[in-house]
PDB file of C-alpha atoms in Angstrom:
ATOM      1  CA  UNK A   1    -147.078 105.099 -43.505  1.00  0.00           C
ATOM      2  CA  UNK A   2    -149.125 107.393 -41.253  1.00  0.00           C
ATOM      3  CA  UNK A   3    -152.171 105.730 -39.710  1.00  0.00           C
ATOM      4  CA  UNK A   4    -154.895 106.760 -37.286  1.00  0.00           C
ATOM      5  CA  UNK A   5    -155.484 105.496 -33.756  1.00  0.00           C
ATOM      6  CA  UNK A   6    -158.153 102.977 -34.741  1.00  0.00           C
ATOM      7  CA  UNK A   7    -155.913 101.390 -37.386  1.00  0.00           C
ATOM      8  CA  UNK A   8    -152.986 101.265 -34.975  1.00  0.00           C
ATOM      9  CA  UNK A   9    -155.102  99.629 -32.257  1.00  0.00           C
ATOM     10  CA  UNK A  10    -156.438  97.018 -34.669  1.00  0.00           C
ATOM     11  CA  UNK A  11    -152.945  96.168 -35.941  1.00  0.00           C
ATOM     12  CA  UNK A  12    -151.581  95.763 -32.410  1.00  0.00           C
ATOM     13  CA  UNK A  13    -154.600  93.748 -31.305  1.00  0.00           C
ATOM     14  CA  UNK A  14    -154.066  91.233 -34.108  1.00  0.00           C
ATOM     15  CA  UNK A  15    -150.258  91.312 -33.928  1.00  0.00           C
ATOM     16  CA  UNK A  16    -148.840  92.648 -30.612  1.00  0.00           C
ATOM     17  CA  UNK A  17    -145.281  92.315 -31.923  1.00  0.00           C
ATOM     18  CA  UNK A  18    -145.788  95.202 -34.358  1.00  0.00           C
ATOM     19  CA  UNK A  19    -146.333  97.666 -31.491  1.00  0.00           C
ATOM     20  CA  UNK A  20    -142.598  98.460 -31.405  1.00  0.00           C
ATOM     21  CA  UNK A  21    -142.712  99.426 -35.086  1.00  0.00           C
ATOM     22  CA  UNK A  22    -145.561 101.923 -34.676  1.00  0.00           C
ATOM     23  CA  UNK A  23    -144.392 105.304 -33.371  1.00  0.00           C
ATOM     24  CA  UNK A  24    -146.535 108.249 -32.210  1.00  0.00           C
ATOM     25  CA  UNK A  25    -146.515 110.865 -34.960  1.00  0.00           C
ATOM     26  CA  UNK A  26    -146.940 114.627 -34.668  1.00  0.00           C
ATOM     27  CA  UNK A  27    -147.412 117.500 -37.104  1.00  0.00           C
ATOM     28  CA  UNK A  28    -146.040 120.995 -36.716  1.00  0.00           C
ATOM     29  CA  UNK A  29    -149.491 122.286 -35.770  1.00  0.00           C
ATOM     30  CA  UNK A  30    -149.611 119.796 -32.871  1.00  0.00           C
ATOM     31  CA  UNK A  31    -146.664 121.501 -31.163  1.00  0.00           C
ATOM     32  CA  UNK A  32    -147.914 123.946 -28.550  1.00  0.00           C
ATOM     33  CA  UNK A  33    -146.327 125.986 -25.737  1.00  0.00           C
ATOM     34  CA  UNK A  34    -144.913 123.401 -23.290  1.00  0.00           C
ATOM     35  CA  UNK A  35    -146.923 120.417 -24.636  1.00  0.00           C
ATOM     36  CA  UNK A  36    -147.994 118.518 -27.752  1.00  0.00           C
ATOM     37  CA  UNK A  37    -151.556 117.842 -28.840  1.00  0.00           C
ATOM     38  CA  UNK A  38    -152.395 114.179 -29.327  1.00  0.00           C
ATOM     39  CA  UNK A  39    -154.406 113.663 -32.510  1.00  0.00           C
ATOM     40  CA  UNK A  40    -153.894 109.889 -32.554  1.00  0.00           C
ATOM     41  CA  UNK A  41    -151.503 109.637 -35.510  1.00  0.00           C
ATOM     42  CA  UNK A  42    -148.936 106.854 -35.781  1.00  0.00           C
ATOM     43  CA  UNK A  43    -145.991 106.198 -38.082  1.00  0.00           C
ATOM     44  CA  UNK A  44    -145.204 102.742 -39.450  1.00  0.00           C
ATOM     45  CA  UNK A  45    -141.494 103.169 -38.792  1.00  0.00           C
ATOM     46  CA  UNK A  46    -139.485 100.850 -41.009  1.00  0.00           C
ATOM     47  CA  UNK A  47    -136.290 102.839 -41.683  1.00  0.00           C
ATOM     48  CA  UNK A  48    -134.025 102.323 -44.656  1.00  0.00           C
ATOM     49  CA  UNK A  49    -132.044  99.107 -44.087  1.00  0.00           C
ATOM     50  CA  UNK A  50    -134.414  97.819 -41.377  1.00  0.00           C
ATOM     51  CA  UNK A  51    -135.365  94.670 -43.312  1.00  0.00           C
ATOM     52  CA  UNK A  52    -131.812  93.460 -43.972  1.00  0.00           C
ATOM     53  CA  UNK A  53    -130.795  94.246 -40.404  1.00  0.00           C
ATOM     54  CA  UNK A  54    -133.830  92.433 -38.948  1.00  0.00           C
ATOM     55  CA  UNK A  55    -133.570  89.372 -41.194  1.00  0.00           C
ATOM     56  CA  UNK A  56    -129.850  88.747 -41.813  1.00  0.00           C
ATOM     57  CA  UNK A  57    -128.596  85.811 -43.799  1.00  0.00           C
ATOM     58  CA  UNK A  58    -131.329  85.979 -46.441  1.00  0.00           C
ATOM     59  CA  UNK A  59    -130.665  86.800 -50.072  1.00  0.00           C
ATOM     60  CA  UNK A  60    -131.684  90.479 -50.215  1.00  0.00           C
ATOM     61  CA  UNK A  61    -134.233  90.207 -53.006  1.00  0.00           C
ATOM     62  CA  UNK A  62    -137.535  92.002 -52.671  1.00  0.00           C
ATOM     63  CA  UNK A  63    -139.628  88.842 -52.898  1.00  0.00           C
ATOM     64  CA  UNK A  64    -137.679  86.890 -50.271  1.00  0.00           C
ATOM     65  CA  UNK A  65    -137.481  89.829 -47.883  1.00  0.00           C
ATOM     66  CA  UNK A  66    -141.182  90.582 -48.244  1.00  0.00           C
ATOM     67  CA  UNK A  67    -141.996  86.924 -47.636  1.00  0.00           C
ATOM     68  CA  UNK A  68    -140.030  86.976 -44.385  1.00  0.00           C
ATOM     69  CA  UNK A  69    -141.505  90.335 -43.298  1.00  0.00           C
ATOM     70  CA  UNK A  70    -145.046  89.111 -44.036  1.00  0.00           C
ATOM     71  CA  UNK A  71    -144.426  85.924 -42.069  1.00  0.00           C
ATOM     72  CA  UNK A  72    -143.368  87.894 -38.985  1.00  0.00           C
ATOM     73  CA  UNK A  73    -145.873  90.750 -39.312  1.00  0.00           C
ATOM     74  CA  UNK A  74    -148.849  89.486 -41.329  1.00  0.00           C
ATOM     75  CA  UNK A  75    -151.165  92.291 -40.190  1.00  0.00           C
ATOM     76  CA  UNK A  76    -148.763  95.012 -41.264  1.00  0.00           C
ATOM     77  CA  UNK A  77    -148.098  93.232 -44.544  1.00  0.00           C
ATOM     78  CA  UNK A  78    -151.812  92.968 -45.256  1.00  0.00           C
ATOM     79  CA  UNK A  79    -152.259  96.664 -44.511  1.00  0.00           C
ATOM     80  CA  UNK A  80    -149.292  97.759 -46.661  1.00  0.00           C
ATOM     81  CA  UNK A  81    -149.899  95.510 -49.683  1.00  0.00           C
ATOM     82  CA  UNK A  82    -152.458  97.786 -51.415  1.00  0.00           C
ATOM     83  CA  UNK A  83    -149.886 100.612 -51.373  1.00  0.00           C
ATOM     84  CA  UNK A  84    -147.066  98.587 -52.964  1.00  0.00           C
ATOM     85  CA  UNK A  85    -147.412 100.037 -56.467  1.00  0.00           C
ATOM     86  CA  UNK A  86    -147.344 103.661 -55.341  1.00  0.00           C
ATOM     87  CA  UNK A  87    -144.648 102.965 -52.745  1.00  0.00           C
ATOM     88  CA  UNK A  88    -142.300 101.489 -55.370  1.00  0.00           C
ATOM     89  CA  UNK A  89    -142.527 104.701 -57.406  1.00  0.00           C
ATOM     90  CA  UNK A  90    -141.309 106.891 -54.544  1.00  0.00           C
ATOM     91  CA  UNK A  91    -138.026 108.696 -55.041  1.00  0.00           C
ATOM     92  CA  UNK A  92    -137.491 108.780 -51.276  1.00  0.00           C
ATOM     93  CA  UNK A  93    -138.061 105.116 -50.389  1.00  0.00           C
ATOM     94  CA  UNK A  94    -135.638 102.905 -48.524  1.00  0.00           C
ATOM     95  CA  UNK A  95    -133.937  99.801 -49.869  1.00  0.00           C
ATOM     96  CA  UNK A  96    -137.370  98.189 -50.229  1.00  0.00           C
ATOM     97  CA  UNK A  97    -140.716  99.809 -50.975  1.00  0.00           C
ATOM     98  CA  UNK A  98    -142.042  99.245 -47.450  1.00  0.00           C
ATOM     99  CA  UNK A  99    -139.127 101.116 -45.871  1.00  0.00           C
ATOM    100  CA  UNK A 100    -138.835 104.841 -45.176  1.00  0.00           C
ATOM    101  CA  UNK A 101    -136.161 106.976 -46.776  1.00  0.00           C
ATOM    102  CA  UNK A 102    -132.609 107.119 -45.459  1.00  0.00           C
ATOM    103  CA  UNK A 103    -132.209 109.373 -42.430  1.00  0.00           C
ATOM    104  CA  UNK A 104    -129.282 109.788 -40.038  1.00  0.00           C
ATOM    105  CA  UNK A 105    -131.325 110.755 -36.986  1.00  0.00           C
ATOM    106  CA  UNK A 106    -134.143 108.230 -36.552  1.00  0.00           C
ATOM    107  CA  UNK A 107    -132.670 107.300 -33.181  1.00  0.00           C
ATOM    108  CA  UNK A 108    -132.801 110.945 -32.044  1.00  0.00           C
ATOM    109  CA  UNK A 109    -136.606 110.792 -31.916  1.00  0.00           C
ATOM    110  CA  UNK A 110    -136.368 108.132 -29.211  1.00  0.00           C
ATOM    111  CA  UNK A 111    -134.354 110.426 -26.898  1.00  0.00           C
ATOM    112  CA  UNK A 112    -135.467 113.309 -24.625  1.00  0.00           C
ATOM    113  CA  UNK A 113    -135.793 116.307 -26.911  1.00  0.00           C
ATOM    114  CA  UNK A 114    -137.208 119.747 -27.531  1.00  0.00           C
ATOM    115  CA  UNK A 115    -139.817 120.219 -30.256  1.00  0.00           C
ATOM    116  CA  UNK A 116    -140.771 123.412 -32.063  1.00  0.00           C
ATOM    117  CA  UNK A 117    -142.836 124.076 -35.209  1.00  0.00           C
ATOM    118  CA  UNK A 118    -141.785 125.505 -38.536  1.00  0.00           C
ATOM    119  CA  UNK A 119    -144.259 128.390 -38.207  1.00  0.00           C
ATOM    120  CA  UNK A 120    -145.448 130.160 -35.056  1.00  0.00           C
ATOM    121  CA  UNK A 121    -146.757 133.521 -33.857  1.00  0.00           C
ATOM    122  CA  UNK A 122    -145.624 132.972 -30.241  1.00  0.00           C
ATOM    123  CA  UNK A 123    -143.183 130.523 -28.587  1.00  0.00           C
ATOM    124  CA  UNK A 124    -144.241 126.881 -29.041  1.00  0.00           C
ATOM    125  CA  UNK A 125    -141.273 124.934 -27.668  1.00  0.00           C
ATOM    126  CA  UNK A 126    -142.010 121.741 -25.728  1.00  0.00           C
ATOM    127  CA  UNK A 127    -140.322 118.758 -24.104  1.00  0.00           C
ATOM    128  CA  UNK A 128    -140.789 115.115 -25.126  1.00  0.00           C
ATOM    129  CA  UNK A 129    -139.644 111.892 -23.489  1.00  0.00           C
ATOM    130  CA  UNK A 130    -142.119 109.554 -25.235  1.00  0.00           C
ATOM    131  CA  UNK A 131    -140.323 108.799 -28.497  1.00  0.00           C
ATOM    132  CA  UNK A 132    -142.651 110.886 -30.638  1.00  0.00           C
ATOM    133  CA  UNK A 133    -141.791 111.562 -34.286  1.00  0.00           C
ATOM    134  CA  UNK A 134    -142.531 114.774 -36.228  1.00  0.00           C
ATOM    135  CA  UNK A 135    -143.189 115.541 -39.889  1.00  0.00           C
ATOM    136  CA  UNK A 136    -141.242 118.134 -41.865  1.00  0.00           C
ATOM    137  CA  UNK A 137    -143.228 120.987 -40.304  1.00  0.00           C
ATOM    138  CA  UNK A 138    -141.384 120.632 -37.006  1.00  0.00           C
ATOM    139  CA  UNK A 139    -137.858 120.535 -35.606  1.00  0.00           C
ATOM    140  CA  UNK A 140    -136.123 118.699 -32.781  1.00  0.00           C
ATOM    141  CA  UNK A 141    -133.107 119.444 -30.597  1.00  0.00           C
ATOM    142  CA  UNK A 142    -131.359 117.118 -28.147  1.00  0.00           C
ATOM    143  CA  UNK A 143    -130.585 119.338 -25.135  1.00  0.00           C
ATOM    144  CA  UNK A 144    -128.435 118.615 -22.071  1.00  0.00           C
ATOM    145  CA  UNK A 145    -131.440 119.258 -19.789  1.00  0.00           C
ATOM    146  CA  UNK A 146    -134.759 121.135 -19.518  1.00  0.00           C
ATOM    147  CA  UNK A 147    -133.106 124.481 -18.721  1.00  0.00           C
ATOM    148  CA  UNK A 148    -132.618 125.072 -22.459  1.00  0.00           C
ATOM    149  CA  UNK A 149    -136.356 124.611 -22.958  1.00  0.00           C
ATOM    150  CA  UNK A 150    -136.963 127.289 -20.334  1.00  0.00           C
ATOM    151  CA  UNK A 151    -134.654 129.733 -22.108  1.00  0.00           C
ATOM    152  CA  UNK A 152    -136.136 129.059 -25.558  1.00  0.00           C
ATOM    153  CA  UNK A 153    -139.700 129.448 -24.296  1.00  0.00           C
ATOM    154  CA  UNK A 154    -138.898 132.726 -22.502  1.00  0.00           C
ATOM    155  CA  UNK A 155    -139.842 136.153 -23.880  1.00  0.00           C
ATOM    156  CA  UNK A 156    -136.266 137.266 -24.412  1.00  0.00           C
ATOM    157  CA  UNK A 157    -135.726 134.411 -26.891  1.00  0.00           C
ATOM    158  CA  UNK A 158    -138.916 135.300 -28.753  1.00  0.00           C
ATOM    159  CA  UNK A 159    -137.708 138.909 -28.884  1.00  0.00           C
ATOM    160  CA  UNK A 160    -134.576 137.581 -30.625  1.00  0.00           C
ATOM    161  CA  UNK A 161    -136.525 135.188 -32.885  1.00  0.00           C
ATOM    162  CA  UNK A 162    -138.598 138.124 -34.116  1.00  0.00           C
ATOM    163  CA  UNK A 163    -135.343 139.766 -35.273  1.00  0.00           C
ATOM    164  CA  UNK A 164    -133.686 136.663 -36.720  1.00  0.00           C
ATOM    165  CA  UNK A 165    -136.470 134.671 -38.397  1.00  0.00           C
ATOM    166  CA  UNK A 166    -138.577 135.425 -41.470  1.00  0.00           C
ATOM    167  CA  UNK A 167    -141.983 137.046 -40.849  1.00  0.00           C
ATOM    168  CA  UNK A 168    -144.692 135.490 -43.023  1.00  0.00           C
ATOM    169  CA  UNK A 169    -147.761 137.638 -42.558  1.00  0.00           C
ATOM    170  CA  UNK A 170    -149.974 138.320 -39.581  1.00  0.00           C
ATOM    171  CA  UNK A 171    -152.644 136.351 -37.743  1.00  0.00           C
ATOM    172  CA  UNK A 172    -154.816 137.603 -34.895  1.00  0.00           C
ATOM    173  CA  UNK A 173    -152.625 140.660 -34.447  1.00  0.00           C
ATOM    174  CA  UNK A 174    -149.312 138.755 -34.226  1.00  0.00           C
ATOM    175  CA  UNK A 175    -146.682 138.191 -36.898  1.00  0.00           C
ATOM    176  CA  UNK A 176    -145.970 134.582 -37.908  1.00  0.00           C
ATOM    177  CA  UNK A 177    -142.292 133.624 -38.064  1.00  0.00           C
ATOM    178  CA  UNK A 178    -140.599 130.785 -39.931  1.00  0.00           C
ATOM    179  CA  UNK A 179    -138.100 128.997 -37.700  1.00  0.00           C
ATOM    180  CA  UNK A 180    -135.472 127.856 -40.186  1.00  0.00           C
ATOM    181  CA  UNK A 181    -132.442 126.187 -38.599  1.00  0.00           C
ATOM    182  CA  UNK A 182    -130.106 128.750 -40.195  1.00  0.00           C
ATOM    183  CA  UNK A 183    -131.770 131.417 -38.036  1.00  0.00           C
ATOM    184  CA  UNK A 184    -132.377 129.414 -34.881  1.00  0.00           C
ATOM    185  CA  UNK A 185    -128.717 128.436 -34.462  1.00  0.00           C
ATOM    186  CA  UNK A 186    -127.942 132.145 -34.062  1.00  0.00           C
ATOM    187  CA  UNK A 187    -130.074 132.521 -30.933  1.00  0.00           C
ATOM    188  CA  UNK A 188    -128.001 133.727 -27.967  1.00  0.00           C
ATOM    189  CA  UNK A 189    -127.944 131.153 -25.162  1.00  0.00           C
ATOM    190  CA  UNK A 190    -126.333 132.510 -21.973  1.00  0.00           C
ATOM    191  CA  UNK A 191    -124.031 130.395 -19.801  1.00  0.00           C
ATOM    192  CA  UNK A 192    -125.719 129.228 -16.608  1.00  0.00           C
ATOM    193  CA  UNK A 193    -124.414 128.590 -13.151  1.00  0.00           C
ATOM    194  CA  UNK A 194    -125.504 125.306 -11.557  1.00  0.00           C
ATOM    195  CA  UNK A 195    -128.155 127.038  -9.374  1.00  0.00           C
ATOM    196  CA  UNK A 196    -129.508 128.932 -12.396  1.00  0.00           C
ATOM    197  CA  UNK A 197    -129.640 125.763 -14.466  1.00  0.00           C
ATOM    198  CA  UNK A 198    -131.470 123.909 -11.696  1.00  0.00           C
ATOM    199  CA  UNK A 199    -133.971 126.738 -11.126  1.00  0.00           C
ATOM    200  CA  UNK A 200    -134.836 127.282 -14.800  1.00  0.00           C
ATOM    201  CA  UNK A 201    -134.957 123.535 -15.448  1.00  0.00           C
ATOM    202  CA  UNK A 202    -137.328 123.034 -12.522  1.00  0.00           C
ATOM    203  CA  UNK A 203    -139.643 125.766 -13.772  1.00  0.00           C
ATOM    204  CA  UNK A 204    -139.619 124.267 -17.277  1.00  0.00           C
ATOM    205  CA  UNK A 205    -140.567 120.845 -15.872  1.00  0.00           C
ATOM    206  CA  UNK A 206    -143.349 122.356 -13.773  1.00  0.00           C
ATOM    207  CA  UNK A 207    -144.696 124.266 -16.750  1.00  0.00           C
ATOM    208  CA  UNK A 208    -144.548 121.167 -18.937  1.00  0.00           C
ATOM    209  CA  UNK A 209    -146.555 119.174 -16.410  1.00  0.00           C
ATOM    210  CA  UNK A 210    -149.111 121.909 -15.753  1.00  0.00           C
ATOM    211  CA  UNK A 211    -149.666 122.653 -19.448  1.00  0.00           C
ATOM    212  CA  UNK A 212    -150.124 118.933 -20.109  1.00  0.00           C
ATOM    213  CA  UNK A 213    -152.693 118.714 -17.293  1.00  0.00           C
ATOM    214  CA  UNK A 214    -154.611 121.654 -18.746  1.00  0.00           C
ATOM    215  CA  UNK A 215    -154.550 120.109 -22.213  1.00  0.00           C
ATOM    216  CA  UNK A 216    -155.863 116.795 -20.858  1.00  0.00           C
ATOM    217  CA  UNK A 217    -158.821 118.573 -19.227  1.00  0.00           C
ATOM    218  CA  UNK A 218    -159.536 120.277 -22.539  1.00  0.00           C
ATOM    219  CA  UNK A 219    -159.036 117.113 -24.614  1.00  0.00           C
ATOM    220  CA  UNK A 220    -161.198 114.760 -22.576  1.00  0.00           C
ATOM    221  CA  UNK A 221    -164.006 117.323 -22.261  1.00  0.00           C
ATOM    222  CA  UNK A 222    -163.963 118.154 -25.973  1.00  0.00           C
ATOM    223  CA  UNK A 223    -164.039 114.436 -26.755  1.00  0.00           C
ATOM    224  CA  UNK A 224    -167.024 113.941 -24.461  1.00  0.00           C
ATOM    225  CA  UNK A 225    -168.903 116.852 -26.072  1.00  0.00           C
ATOM    226  CA  UNK A 226    -168.312 115.498 -29.575  1.00  0.00           C
ATOM    227  CA  UNK A 227    -169.076 111.908 -28.590  1.00  0.00           C
ATOM    228  CA  UNK A 228    -172.209 112.478 -26.484  1.00  0.00           C
ATOM    229  CA  UNK A 229    -173.716 115.622 -27.983  1.00  0.00           C
ATOM    230  CA  UNK A 230    -172.418 115.710 -31.539  1.00  0.00           C
ATOM    231  CA  UNK A 231    -173.389 113.978 -34.772  1.00  0.00           C
ATOM    232  CA  UNK A 232    -171.265 112.165 -37.379  1.00  0.00           C
ATOM    233  CA  UNK A 233    -172.321 114.711 -40.000  1.00  0.00           C
ATOM    234  CA  UNK A 234    -170.878 117.788 -38.244  1.00  0.00           C
ATOM    235  CA  UNK A 235    -167.755 118.745 -36.326  1.00  0.00           C
ATOM    236  CA  UNK A 236    -167.288 121.053 -33.361  1.00  0.00           C
ATOM    237  CA  UNK A 237    -166.865 124.649 -34.443  1.00  0.00           C
ATOM    238  CA  UNK A 238    -164.233 126.993 -33.036  1.00  0.00           C
ATOM    239  CA  UNK A 239    -166.474 128.203 -30.224  1.00  0.00           C
ATOM    240  CA  UNK A 240    -167.354 124.693 -29.056  1.00  0.00           C
ATOM    241  CA  UNK A 241    -163.721 123.629 -29.046  1.00  0.00           C
ATOM    242  CA  UNK A 242    -163.137 126.577 -26.669  1.00  0.00           C
ATOM    243  CA  UNK A 243    -166.096 125.505 -24.515  1.00  0.00           C
ATOM    244  CA  UNK A 244    -164.595 126.963 -21.309  1.00  0.00           C
ATOM    245  CA  UNK A 245    -165.025 130.476 -22.749  1.00  0.00           C
ATOM    246  CA  UNK A 246    -168.816 130.063 -23.100  1.00  0.00           C
ATOM    247  CA  UNK A 247    -171.637 130.425 -20.621  1.00  0.00           C
ATOM    248  CA  UNK A 248    -173.911 127.389 -20.416  1.00  0.00           C
ATOM    249  CA  UNK A 249    -176.567 129.290 -22.384  1.00  0.00           C
ATOM    250  CA  UNK A 250    -174.031 130.157 -25.111  1.00  0.00           C
ATOM    251  CA  UNK A 251    -172.800 126.562 -25.116  1.00  0.00           C
ATOM    252  CA  UNK A 252    -176.319 125.228 -25.755  1.00  0.00           C
ATOM    253  CA  UNK A 253    -176.883 127.823 -28.482  1.00  0.00           C
ATOM    254  CA  UNK A 254    -173.723 126.689 -30.288  1.00  0.00           C
ATOM    255  CA  UNK A 255    -174.822 123.057 -30.040  1.00  0.00           C
ATOM    256  CA  UNK A 256    -178.113 123.912 -31.725  1.00  0.00           C
ATOM    257  CA  UNK A 257    -176.302 125.938 -34.380  1.00  0.00           C
ATOM    258  CA  UNK A 258    -173.799 123.177 -35.219  1.00  0.00           C
ATOM    259  CA  UNK A 259    -175.679 119.940 -34.499  1.00  0.00           C
ATOM    260  CA  UNK A 260    -179.285 121.142 -34.800  1.00  0.00           C
ATOM    261  CA  UNK A 261    -180.187 119.795 -31.356  1.00  0.00           C
ATOM    262  CA  UNK A 262    -180.080 120.805 -27.717  1.00  0.00           C
ATOM    263  CA  UNK A 263    -178.973 118.890 -24.626  1.00  0.00           C
ATOM    264  CA  UNK A 264    -181.880 116.688 -23.444  1.00  0.00           C
ATOM    265  CA  UNK A 265    -183.640 118.321 -20.491  1.00  0.00           C
ATOM    266  CA  UNK A 266    -182.879 115.458 -18.086  1.00  0.00           C
ATOM    267  CA  UNK A 267    -179.112 115.763 -18.822  1.00  0.00           C
ATOM    268  CA  UNK A 268    -178.745 119.550 -18.608  1.00  0.00           C
ATOM    269  CA  UNK A 269    -177.984 119.779 -14.897  1.00  0.00           C
ATOM    270  CA  UNK A 270    -175.228 117.190 -15.203  1.00  0.00           C
ATOM    271  CA  UNK A 271    -173.704 118.907 -18.244  1.00  0.00           C
ATOM    272  CA  UNK A 272    -173.865 122.335 -16.627  1.00  0.00           C
ATOM    273  CA  UNK A 273    -172.158 121.003 -13.492  1.00  0.00           C
ATOM    274  CA  UNK A 274    -169.487 119.195 -15.528  1.00  0.00           C
ATOM    275  CA  UNK A 275    -168.672 122.232 -17.648  1.00  0.00           C
ATOM    276  CA  UNK A 276    -168.577 124.492 -14.597  1.00  0.00           C
ATOM    277  CA  UNK A 277    -166.146 122.116 -12.877  1.00  0.00           C
ATOM    278  CA  UNK A 278    -163.914 121.730 -15.937  1.00  0.00           C
ATOM    279  CA  UNK A 279    -163.950 125.476 -16.678  1.00  0.00           C
ATOM    280  CA  UNK A 280    -162.842 126.143 -13.109  1.00  0.00           C
ATOM    281  CA  UNK A 281    -160.024 123.624 -13.532  1.00  0.00           C
ATOM    282  CA  UNK A 282    -158.905 125.266 -16.790  1.00  0.00           C
ATOM    283  CA  UNK A 283    -158.840 128.653 -15.032  1.00  0.00           C
ATOM    284  CA  UNK A 284    -156.856 127.268 -12.090  1.00  0.00           C
ATOM    285  CA  UNK A 285    -154.256 125.634 -14.303  1.00  0.00           C
ATOM    286  CA  UNK A 286    -153.990 128.683 -16.569  1.00  0.00           C
ATOM    287  CA  UNK A 287    -153.397 130.862 -13.510  1.00  0.00           C
ATOM    288  CA  UNK A 288    -150.617 128.509 -12.411  1.00  0.00           C
ATOM    289  CA  UNK A 289    -149.042 128.582 -15.882  1.00  0.00           C
ATOM    290  CA  UNK A 290    -149.102 132.396 -15.868  1.00  0.00           C
ATOM    291  CA  UNK A 291    -147.497 132.451 -12.412  1.00  0.00           C
ATOM    292  CA  UNK A 292    -144.755 130.022 -13.437  1.00  0.00           C
ATOM    293  CA  UNK A 293    -144.098 131.752 -16.768  1.00  0.00           C
ATOM    294  CA  UNK A 294    -143.781 135.087 -14.980  1.00  0.00           C
ATOM    295  CA  UNK A 295    -141.217 133.570 -12.620  1.00  0.00           C
ATOM    296  CA  UNK A 296    -139.402 131.857 -15.492  1.00  0.00           C
ATOM    297  CA  UNK A 297    -139.138 135.046 -17.525  1.00  0.00           C
ATOM    298  CA  UNK A 298    -137.745 136.934 -14.551  1.00  0.00           C
ATOM    299  CA  UNK A 299    -135.133 134.204 -14.050  1.00  0.00           C
ATOM    300  CA  UNK A 300    -134.131 134.273 -17.728  1.00  0.00           C
ATOM    301  CA  UNK A 301    -133.941 138.084 -17.701  1.00  0.00           C
ATOM    302  CA  UNK A 302    -131.557 137.731 -14.749  1.00  0.00           C
ATOM    303  CA  UNK A 303    -129.195 135.344 -16.560  1.00  0.00           C
ATOM    304  CA  UNK A 304    -129.107 137.716 -19.540  1.00  0.00           C
ATOM    305  CA  UNK A 305    -128.303 140.559 -17.156  1.00  0.00           C
ATOM    306  CA  UNK A 306    -131.128 142.806 -18.408  1.00  0.00           C
ATOM    307  CA  UNK A 307    -132.142 145.919 -16.513  1.00  0.00           C
ATOM    308  CA  UNK A 308    -135.713 147.056 -15.839  1.00  0.00           C
ATOM    309  CA  UNK A 309    -135.883 149.292 -18.911  1.00  0.00           C
ATOM    310  CA  UNK A 310    -134.705 146.472 -21.197  1.00  0.00           C
ATOM    311  CA  UNK A 311    -137.186 144.046 -19.646  1.00  0.00           C
ATOM    312  CA  UNK A 312    -139.990 146.542 -20.202  1.00  0.00           C
ATOM    313  CA  UNK A 313    -139.091 146.842 -23.897  1.00  0.00           C
ATOM    314  CA  UNK A 314    -139.210 143.055 -24.338  1.00  0.00           C
ATOM    315  CA  UNK A 315    -142.504 142.736 -22.450  1.00  0.00           C
ATOM    316  CA  UNK A 316    -144.010 145.494 -24.585  1.00  0.00           C
ATOM    317  CA  UNK A 317    -142.787 144.218 -27.958  1.00  0.00           C
ATOM    318  CA  UNK A 318    -143.559 140.515 -27.406  1.00  0.00           C
ATOM    319  CA  UNK A 319    -147.299 140.956 -27.525  1.00  0.00           C
ATOM    320  CA  UNK A 320    -148.515 137.426 -26.792  1.00  0.00           C
ATOM    321  CA  UNK A 321    -150.138 136.668 -23.450  1.00  0.00           C
ATOM    322  CA  UNK A 322    -148.753 134.508 -20.666  1.00  0.00           C
ATOM    323  CA  UNK A 323    -150.611 131.199 -20.500  1.00  0.00           C
ATOM    324  CA  UNK A 324    -151.081 130.779 -24.278  1.00  0.00           C
ATOM    325  CA  UNK A 325    -152.440 127.444 -25.523  1.00  0.00           C
TER     326      UNK A 325
END
C-alpha cells in the first residue's frame, strides 16, 4: 500500500479521481527538527469500511465490491491485483483485502498536527498541515496551536525527555532516546498567558518556515547533483549529501571517488558558482534558525521560571547544537 512518487504520478495521470485516495507518507527517519523530509512515498489509503461506505446498497460480497471498486478506479485495481493473495492472508486487513486495518484516528492525519519520531538523539518535533501520514516509527499530536511545538522543541523539554525516556545507545556522541507515549505524556507543559502563547507560537511558525526553506535548498541541490553528475549504478555518499560542507576541490574529489568521473571542464565554472550560492544560502538560513532557536529557548525558560544557573545546567547537559538538521 506504500508506493513511490513515479507510481503515484502514473496512477493519477491515468485516473485523476484516485488522487484523493493517495496520501503523502512519512517514516520516522523523515521527521526532522521543525520540518519533514520528502522522500516521495505515498499511501494507498483505503481504511477499514471504506468500500461499504463508498458504495452503499450493494451486497457486501468481496466479488461484487471489488467489481464496483475496479469500475471506479481501474488503475488502482490493476496495480493492487497482483497483491491480492498476500493481502488476503494479512491478520491486520480491513473488511476486504484491499482495505487497511481498523484505526480510530485516520481522520487525525488530515488535521494540523505535531510529528515526532520513535527514536531521536535531539529534538525532532515538527508541524504539519498537509495531511501527511506516518508509519509506526512516528507519533502525532493534535495541539491547540503552534506554541506547544515551540515548547516541545525547546531545550528544557529535551532535558526532561532525557530523564523520562529510555536511552538506547549512543550515536555521534549523543544518547538516542525512545519516545514511548507512556513517557511523553509525563512531560511538564507550563500554562501560558496569551502574550506568551502568541510569542512562542510565532517563533515556532518562523522556525518551521525557515527550516523548510533550508531543506528545500538542500533537496533541490542534492537532486541536481545526483541527476546531472551521478550514475544509475552509484548513490551519493554521506559527504556528497552534505555538499555545502565541502570546498569545490573536495566536492570534485568525492564525485570521482563515487561516480568515477569529474565535472566536465566546460561546466565547472557554473557548478562552482551554483554551489557557492547555495552554500551561502544554507549558511544564511542556518544562522537565522540559530537566532530564532536562541530566542525561543529564552522565551520557554521564562515561562518555566528558570534562573540563570538552571538555564546554564540545561544548556550544558543538552549537548546538541542549535540549527540541527
